[in-house]
PDB file of C-alpha atoms and ligand atoms in Angstrom:
ATOM      1  CA  MET A 276       0.016   0.009  -0.046  1.00 89.00           C
ATOM      2  CA  LYS A 277       1.484   3.275  -1.119  1.00 93.00           C
ATOM      3  CA  ASN A 278      -1.120   5.737   0.027  1.00 96.00           C
ATOM      4  CA  LEU A 279      -4.500   5.716   1.745  1.00 98.00           C
ATOM      5  CA  ILE A 280      -6.696   8.217  -0.073  1.00 98.00           C
ATOM      6  CA  ASP A 281     -10.161   6.667  -0.098  1.00 98.00           C
ATOM      7  CA  ILE A 282     -11.942   3.414   0.576  1.00 98.00           C
ATOM      8  CA  GLU A 283     -12.890   3.021  -3.154  1.00 97.00           C
ATOM      9  CA  SER A 284      -9.134   2.481  -4.009  1.00 97.00           C
ATOM     10  CA  LEU A 285      -8.676  -0.392  -1.558  1.00 98.00           C
ATOM     11  CA  SER A 286      -9.366  -3.979  -2.490  1.00 97.00           C
ATOM     12  CA  VAL A 287     -11.160  -6.261  -0.043  1.00 97.00           C
ATOM     13  CA  ASP A 288      -7.930  -8.151   0.350  1.00 97.00           C
ATOM     14  CA  GLU A 289      -6.176  -4.836   1.382  1.00 97.00           C
ATOM     15  CA  ILE A 290      -8.978  -3.949   3.829  1.00 98.00           C
ATOM     16  CA  ASN A 291      -8.675  -7.526   5.373  1.00 97.00           C
ATOM     17  CA  GLN A 292      -5.009  -6.976   5.689  1.00 98.00           C
ATOM     18  CA  ILE A 293      -5.474  -3.704   7.621  1.00 98.00           C
ATOM     19  CA  ILE A 294      -8.161  -5.215   9.865  1.00 98.00           C
ATOM     20  CA  MET A 295      -5.926  -8.295  10.564  1.00 98.00           C
ATOM     21  CA  ARG A 296      -2.935  -6.184  11.394  1.00 98.00           C
ATOM     22  CA  ALA A 297      -5.018  -3.891  13.684  1.00 98.00           C
ATOM     23  CA  SER A 298      -6.183  -6.932  15.462  1.00 98.00           C
ATOM     24  CA  GLU A 299      -2.628  -8.285  15.871  1.00 98.00           C
ATOM     25  CA  PHE A 300      -1.661  -4.896  17.373  1.00 98.00           C
ATOM     26  CA  GLU A 301      -4.527  -4.876  19.656  1.00 98.00           C
ATOM     27  CA  LYS A 302      -3.795  -8.370  20.952  1.00 98.00           C
ATOM     28  CA  GLY A 303      -0.156  -7.500  21.381  1.00 98.00           C
ATOM     29  CA  ILE A 304       1.039 -10.390  18.961  1.00 98.00           C
ATOM     30  CA  ARG A 305       2.520  -7.635  16.508  1.00 97.00           C
ATOM     31  CA  LYS A 306       5.076  -5.139  17.568  1.00 96.00           C
ATOM     32  CA  SER A 307       6.729  -2.654  15.167  1.00 97.00           C
ATOM     33  CA  ASN A 308       9.666  -0.346  15.473  1.00 97.00           C
ATOM     34  CA  HIS A 309       9.842   2.264  12.763  1.00 98.00           C
ATOM     35  CA  SER A 310      12.532   4.385  14.162  1.00 98.00           C
ATOM     36  CA  ASN A 311      13.857   5.263  10.706  1.00 97.00           C
ATOM     37  CA  ALA A 312      10.414   6.520   9.577  1.00 98.00           C
ATOM     38  CA  HIS A 313       9.357  10.160   9.625  1.00 98.00           C
ATOM     39  CA  CYS A 314       5.656  11.089   9.692  1.00 98.00           C
ATOM     40  CA  ILE A 315       4.101  14.522   9.581  1.00 98.00           C
ATOM     41  CA  ASN A 316       0.615  15.420  10.727  1.00 98.00           C
ATOM     42  CA  MET A 317      -0.911  18.344   8.839  1.00 98.00           C
ATOM     43  CA  PHE A 318      -4.315  19.167  10.060  1.00 97.00           C
ATOM     44  CA  PHE A 319      -5.892  22.211   8.369  1.00 96.00           C
ATOM     45  CA  GLU A 320      -9.349  21.390  10.056  1.00 96.00           C
ATOM     46  CA  ASN A 321     -10.063  20.853  13.780  1.00 96.00           C
ATOM     47  CA  SER A 322      -9.660  17.423  15.156  1.00 97.00           C
ATOM     48  CA  THR A 323      -9.468  15.696  18.510  1.00 98.00           C
ATOM     49  CA  ARG A 324      -9.845  11.935  17.904  1.00 98.00           C
ATOM     50  CA  THR A 325      -8.152  11.510  14.543  1.00 98.00           C
ATOM     51  CA  LYS A 326      -5.136  13.773  15.277  1.00 98.00           C
ATOM     52  CA  LEU A 327      -4.424  12.296  18.746  1.00 98.00           C
ATOM     53  CA  SER A 328      -5.087   8.731  17.720  1.00 98.00           C
ATOM     54  CA  PHE A 329      -2.610   9.152  14.929  1.00 98.00           C
ATOM     55  CA  GLU A 330      -0.177  10.526  17.379  1.00 98.00           C
ATOM     56  CA  MET A 331      -0.755   7.667  19.797  1.00 98.00           C
ATOM     57  CA  ALA A 332      -0.322   5.188  16.867  1.00 98.00           C
ATOM     58  CA  GLN A 333       2.911   6.790  15.852  1.00 98.00           C
ATOM     59  CA  ASN A 334       4.199   6.627  19.389  1.00 98.00           C
ATOM     60  CA  LYS A 335       3.237   2.918  19.680  1.00 98.00           C
ATOM     61  CA  ILE A 336       5.040   1.915  16.433  1.00 98.00           C
ATOM     62  CA  HIS A 337       8.051   4.166  17.331  1.00 98.00           C
ATOM     63  CA  CYS A 338       8.173   6.360  14.295  1.00 98.00           C
ATOM     64  CA  ASN A 339       9.300   9.996  14.403  1.00 98.00           C
ATOM     65  CA  LYS A 340       6.377  12.328  14.382  1.00 98.00           C
ATOM     66  CA  TYR A 341       6.136  15.991  13.537  1.00 98.00           C
ATOM     67  CA  ASP A 342       3.213  18.327  13.931  1.00 97.00           C
ATOM     68  CA  PHE A 343       2.762  20.806  11.145  1.00 97.00           C
ATOM     69  CA  CYS A 344       1.244  24.153  12.372  1.00 92.00           C
ATOM     70  CA  ALA A 345      -0.296  26.010   9.387  1.00 87.00           C
ATOM     71  CA  GLN A 346      -0.468  29.272  11.369  1.00 88.00           C
ATOM     72  CA  THR A 347       3.323  29.359  12.063  1.00 93.00           C
ATOM     73  CA  SER A 348       4.515  27.812   8.856  1.00 95.00           C
ATOM     74  CA  SER A 349       5.492  29.482   5.535  1.00 94.00           C
ATOM     75  CA  ILE A 350       2.052  28.781   4.052  1.00 94.00           C
ATOM     76  CA  ASN A 351       1.418  32.171   5.851  1.00 92.00           C
ATOM     77  CA  LYS A 352       4.046  33.800   3.650  1.00 94.00           C
ATOM     78  CA  GLY A 353       2.183  32.612   0.509  1.00 95.00           C
ATOM     79  CA  GLU A 354       3.794  29.174  -0.102  1.00 96.00           C
ATOM     80  CA  ASP A 355       1.661  26.700  -2.162  1.00 94.00           C
ATOM     81  CA  LEU A 356       0.910  23.497  -0.221  1.00 94.00           C
ATOM     82  CA  PHE A 357       2.333  21.545  -3.226  1.00 92.00           C
ATOM     83  CA  ASP A 358       5.656  23.255  -2.758  1.00 92.00           C
ATOM     84  CA  THR A 359       5.495  22.786   0.980  1.00 94.00           C
ATOM     85  CA  ILE A 360       4.982  19.003   0.519  1.00 94.00           C
ATOM     86  CA  ASN A 361       7.887  18.686  -1.901  1.00 92.00           C
ATOM     87  CA  ASN A 362      10.013  20.569   0.679  1.00 93.00           C
ATOM     88  CA  LEU A 363       8.888  18.177   3.414  1.00 94.00           C
ATOM     89  CA  SER A 364       9.770  15.257   1.191  1.00 93.00           C
ATOM     90  CA  ALA A 365      13.132  16.765   0.436  1.00 92.00           C
ATOM     91  CA  ILE A 366      13.773  17.176   4.192  1.00 94.00           C
ATOM     92  CA  GLY A 367      13.097  13.408   4.566  1.00 95.00           C
ATOM     93  CA  MET A 368       9.461  12.987   5.551  1.00 96.00           C
ATOM     94  CA  ASN A 369       8.131   9.501   4.448  1.00 96.00           C
ATOM     95  CA  VAL A 370       4.331   9.970   5.278  1.00 97.00           C
ATOM     96  CA  VAL A 371       2.054  12.903   5.332  1.00 97.00           C
ATOM     97  CA  VAL A 372      -1.202  12.598   7.299  1.00 98.00           C
ATOM     98  CA  LEU A 373      -3.466  15.261   5.859  1.00 98.00           C
ATOM     99  CA  ARG A 374      -6.784  16.679   6.925  1.00 98.00           C
ATOM    100  CA  HIS A 375      -8.180  19.401   4.720  1.00 97.00           C
ATOM    101  CA  ASN A 376     -11.463  20.869   3.739  1.00 96.00           C
ATOM    102  CA  SER A 377     -10.776  20.166   0.155  1.00 97.00           C
ATOM    103  CA  ASP A 378     -12.440  17.144  -1.355  1.00 97.00           C
ATOM    104  CA  SER A 379      -9.804  16.363  -3.788  1.00 97.00           C
ATOM    105  CA  LEU A 380      -6.474  18.018  -2.644  1.00 96.00           C
ATOM    106  CA  VAL A 381      -4.967  14.954  -0.964  1.00 96.00           C
ATOM    107  CA  LYS A 382      -5.581  12.871  -4.114  1.00 96.00           C
ATOM    108  CA  GLU A 383      -4.067  15.524  -6.360  1.00 94.00           C
ATOM    109  CA  LEU A 384      -1.091  15.895  -4.086  1.00 94.00           C
ATOM    110  CA  SER A 385      -0.474  12.124  -3.984  1.00 93.00           C
ATOM    111  CA  GLN A 386      -0.438  12.097  -7.818  1.00 90.00           C
ATOM    112  CA  LYS A 387       1.899  15.022  -8.476  1.00 81.00           C
ATOM    113  CA  THR A 388       4.530  15.340  -5.764  1.00 71.00           C
ATOM    114  CA  TYR A 389       8.002  15.748  -7.203  1.00 67.00           C
ATOM    115  CA  PHE A 390       9.395  13.124  -4.885  1.00 66.00           C
ATOM    116  CA  SER A 391       7.255  10.129  -5.704  1.00 72.00           C
ATOM    117  CA  GLU A 392       8.338   8.065  -2.505  1.00 83.00           C
ATOM    118  CA  ILE A 393       6.305  10.172  -0.136  1.00 93.00           C
ATOM    119  CA  SER A 394       3.066   8.446   1.061  1.00 96.00           C
ATOM    120  CA  PHE A 395      -0.249  10.251   2.015  1.00 97.00           C
ATOM    121  CA  VAL A 396      -2.911   9.266   4.532  1.00 98.00           C
ATOM    122  CA  ASN A 397      -6.209  11.028   4.155  1.00 98.00           C
ATOM    123  CA  ALA A 398      -7.204  12.040   7.625  1.00 98.00           C
ATOM    124  CA  GLY A 399     -10.509  13.622   6.420  1.00 98.00           C
ATOM    125  CA  SER A 400     -11.075  15.417   3.081  1.00 98.00           C
ATOM    126  CA  GLY A 401     -13.890  17.924   2.880  1.00 97.00           C
ATOM    127  CA  MET A 402     -17.199  16.154   2.474  1.00 97.00           C
ATOM    128  CA  SER A 403     -15.780  13.352   0.252  1.00 97.00           C
ATOM    129  CA  ALA A 404     -13.685  10.775   2.400  1.00 98.00           C
ATOM    130  CA  HIS A 405     -12.519   9.729   5.911  1.00 98.00           C
ATOM    131  CA  PRO A 406     -11.052   6.350   5.190  1.00 98.00           C
ATOM    132  CA  THR A 407      -9.461   5.551   8.528  1.00 98.00           C
ATOM    133  CA  GLN A 408     -12.754   6.392  10.335  1.00 98.00           C
ATOM    134  CA  ALA A 409     -14.586   3.917   8.069  1.00 98.00           C
ATOM    135  CA  LEU A 410     -11.843   1.272   8.753  1.00 98.00           C
ATOM    136  CA  LEU A 411     -12.127   1.700  12.485  1.00 98.00           C
ATOM    137  CA  ASP A 412     -15.906   1.746  12.299  1.00 98.00           C
ATOM    138  CA  PHE A 413     -15.765  -1.601  10.396  1.00 98.00           C
ATOM    139  CA  TYR A 414     -13.225  -3.007  12.745  1.00 98.00           C
ATOM    140  CA  THR A 415     -15.536  -2.124  15.650  1.00 97.00           C
ATOM    141  CA  MET A 416     -18.576  -3.740  13.909  1.00 97.00           C
ATOM    142  CA  LYS A 417     -16.605  -6.851  12.959  1.00 95.00           C
ATOM    143  CA  LYS A 418     -15.455  -7.412  16.565  1.00 94.00           C
ATOM    144  CA  HIS A 419     -19.040  -7.630  17.593  1.00 91.00           C
ATOM    145  CA  PHE A 420     -20.845  -9.182  14.657  1.00 90.00           C
ATOM    146  CA  LEU A 421     -17.892 -11.122  12.909  1.00 82.00           C
ATOM    147  CA  ASP A 422     -19.743 -11.246   9.579  1.00 88.00           C
ATOM    148  CA  LEU A 423     -21.586  -8.104   8.316  1.00 89.00           C
ATOM    149  CA  ASN A 424     -23.169  -9.799   5.254  1.00 86.00           C
ATOM    150  CA  LYS A 425     -26.893  -9.195   5.629  1.00 82.00           C
ATOM    151  CA  LYS A 426     -26.644  -7.115   8.765  1.00 93.00           C
ATOM    152  CA  THR A 427     -28.608  -3.882   8.522  1.00 96.00           C
ATOM    153  CA  ILE A 428     -26.874  -0.657   9.347  1.00 97.00           C
ATOM    154  CA  THR A 429     -28.843   2.497   9.526  1.00 98.00           C
ATOM    155  CA  ILE A 430     -26.916   5.801   9.083  1.00 98.00           C
ATOM    156  CA  VAL A 431     -28.901   8.658  10.640  1.00 98.00           C
ATOM    157  CA  GLY A 432     -28.221  12.376  10.357  1.00 97.00           C
ATOM    158  CA  ASP A 433     -26.438  14.798   8.108  1.00 97.00           C
ATOM    159  CA  ILE A 434     -25.466  12.322   5.405  1.00 97.00           C
ATOM    160  CA  ALA A 435     -25.216  15.053   2.693  1.00 96.00           C
ATOM    161  CA  HIS A 436     -22.239  16.755   4.341  1.00 96.00           C
ATOM    162  CA  SER A 437     -20.591  13.682   5.837  1.00 97.00           C
ATOM    163  CA  ARG A 438     -17.253  12.194   4.648  1.00 98.00           C
ATOM    164  CA  VAL A 439     -17.740   9.546   7.356  1.00 98.00           C
ATOM    165  CA  ALA A 440     -21.073   8.412   5.756  1.00 98.00           C
ATOM    166  CA  LYS A 441     -19.592   8.282   2.275  1.00 97.00           C
ATOM    167  CA  SER A 442     -16.514   6.232   3.396  1.00 98.00           C
ATOM    168  CA  ASN A 443     -18.570   3.828   5.498  1.00 98.00           C
ATOM    169  CA  ILE A 444     -21.014   3.306   2.720  1.00 97.00           C
ATOM    170  CA  ALA A 445     -18.135   2.492   0.187  1.00 97.00           C
ATOM    171  CA  LEU A 446     -16.673   0.023   2.697  1.00 97.00           C
ATOM    172  CA  LEU A 447     -19.929  -1.673   3.865  1.00 96.00           C
ATOM    173  CA  LYS A 448     -21.031  -2.100   0.207  1.00 95.00           C
ATOM    174  CA  LYS A 449     -17.919  -4.189  -0.397  1.00 95.00           C
ATOM    175  CA  TYR A 450     -18.960  -6.594   2.394  1.00 93.00           C
ATOM    176  CA  GLY A 451     -22.620  -7.053   1.407  1.00 91.00           C
ATOM    177  CA  ALA A 452     -24.112  -5.168   4.342  1.00 95.00           C
ATOM    178  CA  LYS A 453     -27.583  -3.779   4.008  1.00 96.00           C
ATOM    179  CA  ILE A 454     -27.344  -0.006   4.309  1.00 97.00           C
ATOM    180  CA  ARG A 455     -30.090   2.394   5.149  1.00 97.00           C
ATOM    181  CA  CYS A 456     -29.860   6.198   5.214  1.00 97.00           C
ATOM    182  CA  LEU A 457     -32.236   8.129   7.404  1.00 97.00           C
ATOM    183  CA  ALA A 458     -32.315  12.042   7.117  1.00 96.00           C
ATOM    184  CA  PRO A 459     -34.622  14.866   6.167  1.00 95.00           C
ATOM    185  CA  GLU A 460     -34.604  15.706   2.426  1.00 94.00           C
ATOM    186  CA  ASN A 461     -32.166  18.640   2.746  1.00 93.00           C
ATOM    187  CA  LEU A 462     -29.574  16.504   4.595  1.00 95.00           C
ATOM    188  CA  ILE A 463     -29.767  13.200   2.503  1.00 95.00           C
ATOM    189  CA  GLY A 464     -27.371  14.263  -0.330  1.00 93.00           C
ATOM    190  CA  GLU A 465     -26.893  12.520  -3.601  1.00 94.00           C
ATOM    191  CA  LYS A 466     -28.446   9.099  -3.608  1.00 94.00           C
ATOM    192  CA  ILE A 467     -26.162   6.134  -4.160  1.00 94.00           C
ATOM    193  CA  GLU A 468     -27.224   2.963  -5.919  1.00 93.00           C
ATOM    194  CA  GLY A 469     -28.033  -0.019  -3.685  1.00 93.00           C
ATOM    195  CA  ILE A 470     -28.869   1.977  -0.603  1.00 96.00           C
ATOM    196  CA  GLU A 471     -32.256   2.326   0.952  1.00 96.00           C
ATOM    197  CA  TYR A 472     -33.331   5.900   1.775  1.00 96.00           C
ATOM    198  CA  HIS A 473     -35.819   6.713   4.509  1.00 95.00           C
ATOM    199  CA  SER A 474     -37.258   9.878   5.972  1.00 91.00           C
ATOM    200  CA  SER A 475     -39.272   8.067   8.724  1.00 94.00           C
ATOM    201  CA  LEU A 476     -37.320   7.046  11.785  1.00 95.00           C
ATOM    202  CA  LYS A 477     -39.847   4.316  12.742  1.00 93.00           C
ATOM    203  CA  GLU A 478     -39.610   2.731   9.275  1.00 94.00           C
ATOM    204  CA  ALA A 479     -35.823   2.971   9.072  1.00 95.00           C
ATOM    205  CA  PHE A 480     -35.263   1.381  12.519  1.00 96.00           C
ATOM    206  CA  GLU A 481     -37.256  -1.776  11.789  1.00 94.00           C
ATOM    207  CA  GLU A 482     -34.877  -4.805  12.162  1.00 93.00           C
ATOM    208  CA  THR A 483     -31.769  -2.637  12.391  1.00 96.00           C
ATOM    209  CA  ASP A 484     -28.631  -4.246  13.886  1.00 96.00           C
ATOM    210  CA  ILE A 485     -26.557  -1.029  13.920  1.00 97.00           C
ATOM    211  CA  VAL A 486     -27.477   2.589  14.298  1.00 97.00           C
ATOM    212  CA  MET A 487     -24.749   5.018  13.191  1.00 98.00           C
ATOM    213  CA  VAL A 488     -25.491   8.558  14.216  1.00 98.00           C
ATOM    214  CA  LEU A 489     -23.939  11.643  12.597  1.00 98.00           C
ATOM    215  CA  ARG A 490     -23.908  15.159  13.781  1.00 97.00           C
ATOM    216  CA  ILE A 491     -25.253  18.121  11.705  1.00 96.00           C
ATOM    217  CA  GLN A 492     -22.101  19.622  10.240  1.00 91.00           C
ATOM    218  CA  SER A 493     -23.054  23.186  10.513  1.00 88.00           C
ATOM    219  CA  GLU A 494     -19.523  24.427   9.394  1.00 89.00           C
ATOM    220  CA  ARG A 495     -20.295  23.044   6.000  1.00 89.00           C
ATOM    221  CA  ILE A 496     -23.938  24.121   5.639  1.00 90.00           C
ATOM    222  CA  LYS A 497     -24.888  27.472   4.136  1.00 84.00           C
ATOM    223  CA  GLU A 498     -28.714  27.359   4.453  1.00 86.00           C
ATOM    224  CA  LYS A 499     -30.403  27.563   7.810  1.00 87.00           C
ATOM    225  CA  ILE A 500     -31.333  24.307   9.396  1.00 88.00           C
ATOM    226  CA  ASP A 501     -34.438  23.962  11.596  1.00 92.00           C
ATOM    227  CA  ILE A 502     -32.706  22.288  14.567  1.00 95.00           C
ATOM    228  CA  GLU A 503     -36.035  21.996  16.581  1.00 96.00           C
ATOM    229  CA  LYS A 504     -37.796  20.218  13.642  1.00 96.00           C
ATOM    230  CA  TYR A 505     -34.662  17.930  13.284  1.00 96.00           C
ATOM    231  CA  ILE A 506     -34.669  17.036  16.974  1.00 97.00           C
ATOM    232  CA  GLU A 507     -38.475  16.310  16.854  1.00 97.00           C
ATOM    233  CA  ASN A 508     -38.121  13.920  13.936  1.00 96.00           C
ATOM    234  CA  TYR A 509     -34.629  12.488  14.020  1.00 97.00           C
ATOM    235  CA  GLN A 510     -33.060  12.808  17.503  1.00 97.00           C
ATOM    236  CA  ILE A 511     -32.067   9.374  18.894  1.00 98.00           C
ATOM    237  CA  THR A 512     -33.802   8.868  22.269  1.00 97.00           C
ATOM    238  CA  LYS A 513     -34.195   5.911  24.772  1.00 97.00           C
ATOM    239  CA  GLU A 514     -37.786   5.502  23.318  1.00 97.00           C
ATOM    240  CA  ASN A 515     -36.902   5.230  19.586  1.00 96.00           C
ATOM    241  CA  LEU A 516     -33.550   3.411  19.714  1.00 96.00           C
ATOM    242  CA  PRO A 517     -34.124  -0.287  18.973  1.00 94.00           C
ATOM    243  CA  TYR A 518     -33.534  -2.235  22.149  1.00 91.00           C
ATOM    244  CA  ALA A 519     -30.684  -4.341  20.945  1.00 90.00           C
ATOM    245  CA  ALA A 520     -29.092  -1.987  18.357  1.00 94.00           C
ATOM    246  CA  PHE A 521     -25.366  -1.406  18.465  1.00 95.00           C
ATOM    247  CA  LEU A 522     -25.097   2.454  18.709  1.00 97.00           C
ATOM    248  CA  MET A 523     -22.171   4.109  16.935  1.00 98.00           C
ATOM    249  CA  HIS A 524     -21.044   7.783  16.450  1.00 98.00           C
ATOM    250  CA  PRO A 525     -17.792   8.951  14.895  1.00 98.00           C
ATOM    251  CA  GLY A 526     -17.629  11.947  17.207  1.00 97.00           C
ATOM    252  CA  PRO A 527     -17.683  14.776  18.016  1.00 98.00           C
ATOM    253  CA  ILE A 528     -21.164  14.432  19.511  1.00 98.00           C
ATOM    254  CA  ASN A 529     -23.452  17.364  19.895  1.00 97.00           C
ATOM    255  CA  ARG A 530     -25.344  16.190  22.967  1.00 98.00           C
ATOM    256  CA  ASP A 531     -29.147  16.766  22.904  1.00 98.00           C
ATOM    257  CA  ILE A 532     -29.175  17.501  19.164  1.00 97.00           C
ATOM    258  CA  GLU A 533     -28.621  14.290  17.140  1.00 98.00           C
ATOM    259  CA  ILE A 534     -28.682  12.203  20.292  1.00 98.00           C
ATOM    260  CA  LYS A 535     -30.346  12.723  23.602  1.00 98.00           C
ATOM    261  CA  SER A 536     -27.769  12.918  26.353  1.00 98.00           C
ATOM    262  CA  ASP A 537     -29.140  10.066  28.477  1.00 97.00           C
ATOM    263  CA  VAL A 538     -28.860   7.633  25.517  1.00 97.00           C
ATOM    264  CA  LEU A 539     -25.096   7.926  26.050  1.00 97.00           C
ATOM    265  CA  GLU A 540     -25.495   6.170  29.373  1.00 96.00           C
ATOM    266  CA  LEU A 541     -27.009   2.974  27.799  1.00 96.00           C
ATOM    267  CA  GLN A 542     -25.088  -0.192  27.239  1.00 94.00           C
ATOM    268  CA  ASN A 543     -25.759   0.289  23.476  1.00 94.00           C
ATOM    269  CA  ALA A 544     -23.670   3.373  23.525  1.00 96.00           C
ATOM    270  CA  ARG A 545     -20.456   1.767  24.931  1.00 94.00           C
ATOM    271  CA  THR A 546     -19.424   1.175  21.302  1.00 96.00           C
ATOM    272  CA  ILE A 547     -18.777   4.890  20.857  1.00 97.00           C
ATOM    273  CA  LEU A 548     -15.634   5.044  22.977  1.00 97.00           C
ATOM    274  CA  ASN A 549     -14.604   1.679  21.572  1.00 97.00           C
ATOM    275  CA  GLN A 550     -14.651   3.288  18.149  1.00 98.00           C
ATOM    276  CA  ALA A 551     -12.089   5.890  19.477  1.00 98.00           C
ATOM    277  CA  LYS A 552      -9.990   3.116  21.037  1.00 98.00           C
ATOM    278  CA  ASN A 553      -9.949   1.027  17.881  1.00 98.00           C
ATOM    279  CA  GLY A 554      -8.856   3.975  15.846  1.00 98.00           C
ATOM    280  CA  VAL A 555      -5.439   3.736  17.421  1.00 98.00           C
ATOM    281  CA  TYR A 556      -5.063   0.125  16.215  1.00 98.00           C
ATOM    282  CA  ILE A 557      -6.323   0.940  12.700  1.00 98.00           C
ATOM    283  CA  ARG A 558      -3.948   3.855  12.312  1.00 98.00           C
ATOM    284  CA  MET A 559      -1.045   1.779  13.610  1.00 98.00           C
ATOM    285  CA  ALA A 560      -1.958  -0.875  10.999  1.00 98.00           C
ATOM    286  CA  VAL A 561      -2.176   1.656   8.149  1.00 98.00           C
ATOM    287  CA  LEU A 562       1.065   3.429   8.973  1.00 98.00           C
ATOM    288  CA  ASP A 563       2.814   0.119   9.561  1.00 98.00           C
ATOM    289  CA  LEU A 564       1.826  -1.027   5.985  1.00 98.00           C
ATOM    290  CA  LEU A 565       2.875   2.363   4.471  1.00 97.00           C
ATOM    291  CA  PHE A 566       6.276   2.247   6.257  1.00 97.00           C
ATOM    292  CA  ALA A 567       6.735  -1.376   5.130  1.00 96.00           C
ATOM    293  CA  HIS A 568       6.051  -0.308   1.494  1.00 93.00           C
ATOM    294  CA  GLN A 569       8.850   2.327   1.968  1.00 92.00           C
ATOM    295  CA  GLY A 570      11.220   0.004   3.722  1.00 94.00           C
ATOM    296  CA  VAL A 571      11.539   2.269   6.773  1.00 95.00           C
TER     297      VAL A 571
HETATM  298  N1   CP B 180     -14.265  11.282  13.979  1.00 62.17           N
HETATM  299  C1   CP B 180     -13.547  12.359  13.864  1.00 62.17           C
HETATM  300  O1   CP B 180     -12.889  12.561  12.707  1.00 62.17           O
HETATM  301  O2   CP B 180     -13.245  13.112  14.858  1.00 62.17           O
HETATM  302  P1   CP B 180     -12.270  14.376  15.007  1.00 62.17           P
HETATM  303  O3   CP B 180     -12.917  15.407  14.037  1.00 62.17           O
HETATM  304  O4   CP B 180     -12.285  14.864  16.448  1.00 62.17           O
HETATM  305  O5   CP B 180     -10.983  13.887  14.467  1.00 62.17           O
END
């Protein structure tokens, strides 16, 4: 694996390899020491989980990690990100972990850097892709259900502006899961073939094994959203959550908007912090494979 840009570019074999490697790291049966590897984290959008779990993963596999601060960098003197990346590669960076509000920048950079050896990991690109989130979600689901074929996953919330939803749908489709999307018309986005779309919560939650909740991504929405109406029709509560459903949320949660605060105390919601925990193993596995590709 040279880069991790999106789920669509991964084969099922590659996904299985990442999952297996994450499991080996979690069980402590794989140890890695990449003391010759140099990895830079470049976050141009806010992050808590992704940034810190990449840092934790980097510490655990003993690579050298660098934090790129856009505000104090020479990007503020007008340098193009393409030139910045080429310079970072010349300095000796092996891997760039990039979060950016552009849908396509990480892919473009991976295709045109002057130094072809540098690898990229997409840590969230605009509204288009968040592959390590989908991989950690899949890992979390698989640990519980083993086989997702024919399991029903209902994704609820702002699907239109969610890179998490898009990457999860791309991944789950590869494994034959039944996917439902539940959202008001203005948050459903472009419809994808093979997915069931619902606007009624009652209908969408029938025989659902997993409920994946997304926040309303106000920072990406230009028009005004009627939050009260959203809460009335789509907020997850103790009353409407199917009794045995596995509850997931990529974070950050906006309590009492997409999910009522007391739902987070239920057994069903324990999954959410497991998602964060599993993110470390997935990111260890991804970086380990990229460093192996580079021989560092
Ligand atoms: N799930 C996720 O990407 O969280 P952060 O934005 O905190 O990294």
